[in-house]
Tab-separated table of C-alpha atoms in Angstrom:
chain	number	residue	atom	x	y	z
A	1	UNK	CA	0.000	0.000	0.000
A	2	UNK	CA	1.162	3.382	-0.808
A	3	UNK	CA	-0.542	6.453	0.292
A	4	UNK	CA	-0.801	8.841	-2.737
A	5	UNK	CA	-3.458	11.737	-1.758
A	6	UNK	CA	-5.461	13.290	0.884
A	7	UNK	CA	-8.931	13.685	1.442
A	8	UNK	CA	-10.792	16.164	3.842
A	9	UNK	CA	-13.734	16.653	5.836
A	10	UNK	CA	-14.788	20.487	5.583
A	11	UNK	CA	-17.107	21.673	8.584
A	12	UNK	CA	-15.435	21.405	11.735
A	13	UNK	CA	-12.376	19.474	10.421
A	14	UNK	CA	-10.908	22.369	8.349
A	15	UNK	CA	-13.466	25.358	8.733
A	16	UNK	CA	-14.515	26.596	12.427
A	17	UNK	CA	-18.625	26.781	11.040
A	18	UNK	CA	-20.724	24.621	13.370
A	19	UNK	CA	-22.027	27.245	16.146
A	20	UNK	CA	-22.672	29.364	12.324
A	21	UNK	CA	-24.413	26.513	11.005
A	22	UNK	CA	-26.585	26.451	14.636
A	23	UNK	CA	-27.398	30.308	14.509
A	24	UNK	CA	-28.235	30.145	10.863
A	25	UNK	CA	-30.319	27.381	11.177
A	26	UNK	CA	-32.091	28.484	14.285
A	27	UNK	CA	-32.242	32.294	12.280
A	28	UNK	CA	-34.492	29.829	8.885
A	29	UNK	CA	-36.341	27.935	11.642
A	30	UNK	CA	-37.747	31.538	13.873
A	31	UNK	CA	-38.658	32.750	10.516
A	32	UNK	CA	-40.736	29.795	9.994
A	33	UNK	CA	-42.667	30.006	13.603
A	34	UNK	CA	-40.211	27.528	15.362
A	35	UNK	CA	-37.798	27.902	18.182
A	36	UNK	CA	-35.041	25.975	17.692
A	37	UNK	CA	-33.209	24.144	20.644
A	38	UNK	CA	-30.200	22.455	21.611
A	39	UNK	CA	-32.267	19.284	21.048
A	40	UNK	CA	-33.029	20.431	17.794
A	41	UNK	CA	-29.391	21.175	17.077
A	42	UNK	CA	-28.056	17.811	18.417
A	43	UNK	CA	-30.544	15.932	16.959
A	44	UNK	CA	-29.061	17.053	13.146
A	45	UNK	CA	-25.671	16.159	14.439
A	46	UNK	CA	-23.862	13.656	11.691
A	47	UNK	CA	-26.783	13.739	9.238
A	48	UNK	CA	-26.806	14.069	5.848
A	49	UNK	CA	-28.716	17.551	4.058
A	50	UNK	CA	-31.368	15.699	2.943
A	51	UNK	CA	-31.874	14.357	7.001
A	52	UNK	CA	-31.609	17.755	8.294
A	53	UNK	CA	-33.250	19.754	6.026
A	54	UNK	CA	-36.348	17.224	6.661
A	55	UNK	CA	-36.294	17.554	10.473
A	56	UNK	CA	-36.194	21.384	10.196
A	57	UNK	CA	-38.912	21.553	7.833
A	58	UNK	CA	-41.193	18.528	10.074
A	59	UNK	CA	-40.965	21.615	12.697
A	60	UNK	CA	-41.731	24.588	10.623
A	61	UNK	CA	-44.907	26.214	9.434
A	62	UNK	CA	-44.739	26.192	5.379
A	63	UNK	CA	-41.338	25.018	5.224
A	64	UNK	CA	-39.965	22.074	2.342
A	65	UNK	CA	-36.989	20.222	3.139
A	66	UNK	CA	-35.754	22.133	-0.393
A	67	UNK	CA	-36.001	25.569	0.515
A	68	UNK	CA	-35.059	24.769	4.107
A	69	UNK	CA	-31.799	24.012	2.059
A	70	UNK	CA	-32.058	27.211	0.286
A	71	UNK	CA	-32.290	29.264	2.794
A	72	UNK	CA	-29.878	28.093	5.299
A	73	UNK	CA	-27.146	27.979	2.313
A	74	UNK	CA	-28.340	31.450	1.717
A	75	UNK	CA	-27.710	32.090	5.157
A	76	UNK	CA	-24.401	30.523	5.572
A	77	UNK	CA	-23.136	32.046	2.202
A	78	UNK	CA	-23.583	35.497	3.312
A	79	UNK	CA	-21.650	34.663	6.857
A	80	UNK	CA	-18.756	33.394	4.592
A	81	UNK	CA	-18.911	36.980	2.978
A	82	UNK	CA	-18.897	38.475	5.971
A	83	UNK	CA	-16.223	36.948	7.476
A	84	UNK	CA	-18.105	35.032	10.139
A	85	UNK	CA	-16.090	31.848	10.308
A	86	UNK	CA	-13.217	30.793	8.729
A	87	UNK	CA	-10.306	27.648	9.100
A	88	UNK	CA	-9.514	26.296	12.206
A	89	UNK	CA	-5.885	27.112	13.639
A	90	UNK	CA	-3.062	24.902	11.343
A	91	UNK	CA	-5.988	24.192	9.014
A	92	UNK	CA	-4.427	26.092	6.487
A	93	UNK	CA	-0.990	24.548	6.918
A	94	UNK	CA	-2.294	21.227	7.020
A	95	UNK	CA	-3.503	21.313	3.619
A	96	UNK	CA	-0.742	22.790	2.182
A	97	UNK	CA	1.088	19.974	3.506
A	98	UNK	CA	-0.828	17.453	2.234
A	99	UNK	CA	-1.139	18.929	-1.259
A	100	UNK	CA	2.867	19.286	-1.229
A	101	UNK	CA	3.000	15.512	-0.784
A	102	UNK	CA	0.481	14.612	-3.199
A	103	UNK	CA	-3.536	15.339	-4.581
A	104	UNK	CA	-5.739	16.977	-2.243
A	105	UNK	CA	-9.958	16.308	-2.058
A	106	UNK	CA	-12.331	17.793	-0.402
A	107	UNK	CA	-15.748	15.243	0.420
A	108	UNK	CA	-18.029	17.264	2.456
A	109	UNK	CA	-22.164	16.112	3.138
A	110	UNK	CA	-23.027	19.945	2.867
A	111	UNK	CA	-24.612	21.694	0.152
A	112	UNK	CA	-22.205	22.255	-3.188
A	113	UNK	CA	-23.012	26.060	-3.428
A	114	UNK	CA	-21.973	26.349	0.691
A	115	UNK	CA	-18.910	24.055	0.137
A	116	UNK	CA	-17.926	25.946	-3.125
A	117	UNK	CA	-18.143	29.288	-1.128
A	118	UNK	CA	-16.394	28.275	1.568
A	119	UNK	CA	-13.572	26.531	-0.120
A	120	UNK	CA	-12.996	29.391	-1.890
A	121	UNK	CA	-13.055	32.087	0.410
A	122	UNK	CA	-10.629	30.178	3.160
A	123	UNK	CA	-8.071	29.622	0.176
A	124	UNK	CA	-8.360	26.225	0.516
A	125	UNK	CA	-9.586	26.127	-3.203
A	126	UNK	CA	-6.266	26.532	-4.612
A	127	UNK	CA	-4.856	23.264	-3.263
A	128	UNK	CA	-8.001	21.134	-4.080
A	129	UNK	CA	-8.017	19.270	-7.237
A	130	UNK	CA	-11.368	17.295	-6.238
A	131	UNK	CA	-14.341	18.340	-4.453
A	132	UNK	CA	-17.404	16.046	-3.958
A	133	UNK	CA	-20.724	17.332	-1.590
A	134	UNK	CA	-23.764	16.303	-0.211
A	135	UNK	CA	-25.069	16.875	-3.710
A	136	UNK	CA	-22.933	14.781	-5.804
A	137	UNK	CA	-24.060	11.373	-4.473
A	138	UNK	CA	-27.175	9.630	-3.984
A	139	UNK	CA	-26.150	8.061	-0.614
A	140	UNK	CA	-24.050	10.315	2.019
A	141	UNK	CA	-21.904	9.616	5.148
A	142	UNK	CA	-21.794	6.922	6.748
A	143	UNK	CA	-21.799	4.841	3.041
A	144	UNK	CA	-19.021	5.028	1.081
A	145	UNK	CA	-20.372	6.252	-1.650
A	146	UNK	CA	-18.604	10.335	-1.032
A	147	UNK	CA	-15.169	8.743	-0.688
A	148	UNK	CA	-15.375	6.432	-3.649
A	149	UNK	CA	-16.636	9.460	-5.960
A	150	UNK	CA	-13.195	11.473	-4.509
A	151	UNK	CA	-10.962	8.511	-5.408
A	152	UNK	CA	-12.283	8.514	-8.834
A	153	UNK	CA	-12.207	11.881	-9.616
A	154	UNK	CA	-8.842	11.816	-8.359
A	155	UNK	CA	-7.913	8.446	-10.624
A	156	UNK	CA	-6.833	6.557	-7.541
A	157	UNK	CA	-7.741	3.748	-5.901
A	158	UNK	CA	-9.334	4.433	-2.215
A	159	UNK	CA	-6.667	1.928	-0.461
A	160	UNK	CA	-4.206	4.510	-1.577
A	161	UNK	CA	-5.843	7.635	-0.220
A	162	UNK	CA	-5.893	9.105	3.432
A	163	UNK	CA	-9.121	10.520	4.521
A	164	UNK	CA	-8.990	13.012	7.308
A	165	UNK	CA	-12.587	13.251	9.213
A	166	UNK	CA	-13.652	14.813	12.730
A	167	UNK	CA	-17.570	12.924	12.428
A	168	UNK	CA	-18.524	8.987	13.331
A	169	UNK	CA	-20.515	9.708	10.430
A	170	UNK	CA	-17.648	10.439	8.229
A	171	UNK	CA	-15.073	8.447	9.948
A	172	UNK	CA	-17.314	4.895	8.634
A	173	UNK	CA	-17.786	6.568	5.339
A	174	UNK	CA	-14.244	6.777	4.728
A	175	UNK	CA	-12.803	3.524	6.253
A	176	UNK	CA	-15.997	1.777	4.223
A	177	UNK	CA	-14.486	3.034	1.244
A	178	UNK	CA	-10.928	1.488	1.928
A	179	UNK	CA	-8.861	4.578	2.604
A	180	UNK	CA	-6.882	4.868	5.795
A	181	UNK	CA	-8.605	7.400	7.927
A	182	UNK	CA	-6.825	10.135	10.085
A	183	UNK	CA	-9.366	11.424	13.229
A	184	UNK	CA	-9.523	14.792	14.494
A	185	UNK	CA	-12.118	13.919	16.908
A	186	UNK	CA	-14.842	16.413	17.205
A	187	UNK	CA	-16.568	16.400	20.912
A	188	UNK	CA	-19.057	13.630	20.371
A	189	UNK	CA	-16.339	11.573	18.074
A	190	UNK	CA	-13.763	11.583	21.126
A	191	UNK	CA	-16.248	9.354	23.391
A	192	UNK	CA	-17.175	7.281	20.309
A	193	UNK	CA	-14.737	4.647	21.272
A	194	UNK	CA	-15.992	2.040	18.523
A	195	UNK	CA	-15.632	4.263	15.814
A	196	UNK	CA	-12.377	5.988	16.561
A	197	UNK	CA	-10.857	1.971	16.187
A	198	UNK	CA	-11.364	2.552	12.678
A	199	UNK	CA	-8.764	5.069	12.633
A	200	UNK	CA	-5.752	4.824	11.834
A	201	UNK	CA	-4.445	7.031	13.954
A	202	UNK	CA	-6.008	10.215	15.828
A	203	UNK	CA	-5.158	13.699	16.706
A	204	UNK	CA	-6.162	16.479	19.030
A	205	UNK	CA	-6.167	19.367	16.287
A	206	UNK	CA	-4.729	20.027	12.845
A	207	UNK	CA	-1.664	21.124	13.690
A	208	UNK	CA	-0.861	17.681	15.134
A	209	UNK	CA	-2.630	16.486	12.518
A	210	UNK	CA	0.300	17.586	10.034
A	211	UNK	CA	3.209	15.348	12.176
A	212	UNK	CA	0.560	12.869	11.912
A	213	UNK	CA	-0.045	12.801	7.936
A	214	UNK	CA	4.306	13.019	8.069
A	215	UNK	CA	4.397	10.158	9.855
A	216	UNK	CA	2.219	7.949	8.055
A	217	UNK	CA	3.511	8.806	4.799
A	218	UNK	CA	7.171	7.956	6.256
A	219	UNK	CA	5.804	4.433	7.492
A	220	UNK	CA	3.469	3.554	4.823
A	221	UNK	CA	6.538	4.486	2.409
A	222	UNK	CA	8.938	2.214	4.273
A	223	UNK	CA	6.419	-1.041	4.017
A	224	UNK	CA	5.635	-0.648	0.542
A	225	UNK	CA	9.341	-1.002	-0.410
């Protein structure tokens, strides 16, 4: 085995957006006659758009799961204008590591338009020769489905791509699809203890993250010869 590229998680693995994500949503759902809750929020944790979107517009007055979409990318594209959110610290760094040692992807369950925007504003855009979102497969995270798209836009073969993922949801997604999968545990993740064995390897943040991706690319190098 040989690892050749790197994959990446966007919200909350390279881009500081959930507590946006929360106030947008919560901003769509008030407009639609419904106060939105932690519940609410943790309840949407891990799910795909097309789970979300349905739960927020099951609790709001006149609401489709489609323009529930609409307008919380609407919502979240403006915050990325105005400068609301942006990488997480060494996210930037992290990338530009990986891409120096090979192809860099992007697979992300949100909305292309939000991913799009957001890639491109960070300056993550640059480095990313893939990008697959919640809109570019027919099943999302936890099935494979996002991670097999990346490898074959990128023309490799999953076993020889790392996948870099803070979600359970993401974590299986990845690993299902053969690549060897670096955590950055997010909160919930971190006391997930089944799916964190499916890691490879974990770290606390992205800057270890980046001694991590060295270090595997060292090791991995030294067995395949």
């Amino acid at each position: 085995m040989t690892l050749l590229a790197t994959v990446f998680d966007l919200d909350e693995t390279l881009v500081d957006s959930a507590a946006t994500w929360n106030q947008v949503i919560g901003t769509v759902a008030a407009r639609h006659d419904h106060h939105w809750t932690h519940a609410d929020w943790a309840a949407i944790q891990g799910t795909s758009t097309a789970n979300w979107s349905a739960y927020l517009a099951g609790r709001c007055h006149g609401l489709t799961p489609e323009r529930a979409v609409s307008e919380c990318v609407d919502g979240m594209v403006d915050a990325i204008a105005r400068g609301t959110f942006g990488l997480l610290p060494g996210a930037a760094e992290l990338v530009a590591l990986a891409a120096e040692l090979g192809p860099v992807g992007l697979v992300s369950a949100s909305p292309r338009r939000y991913v799009r925007a957001a890639a491109s504003a960070s300056g993550l855009r640059r480095h990313v020769e893939a990008i697959v979102t919640g809109d570019d497969v027919a099943n999302g995270k936890p099935a494979p489905d996002p991670y097999l798209l990346a490898a074959r836009k990128l023309g490799l073969d999953p076993v020889n791509v790392l996948a870099v993922e803070d979600s359970g949801s993401g974590i299986r997604s990845a690993h299902a699809a053969g690549m060897t999968v670096l955590a950055i545990p997010n909160p919930s993740t971190a006391r997930d203890y089944e799916v964190l064995r499916l890691a490879a390897c974990t770290a606390s943040d992205a800057r270890v993250a980046a001694k991590e991706i060295c270090r595997l690319w060292v090791n991995v190098y030294a067995l395949s010869r």
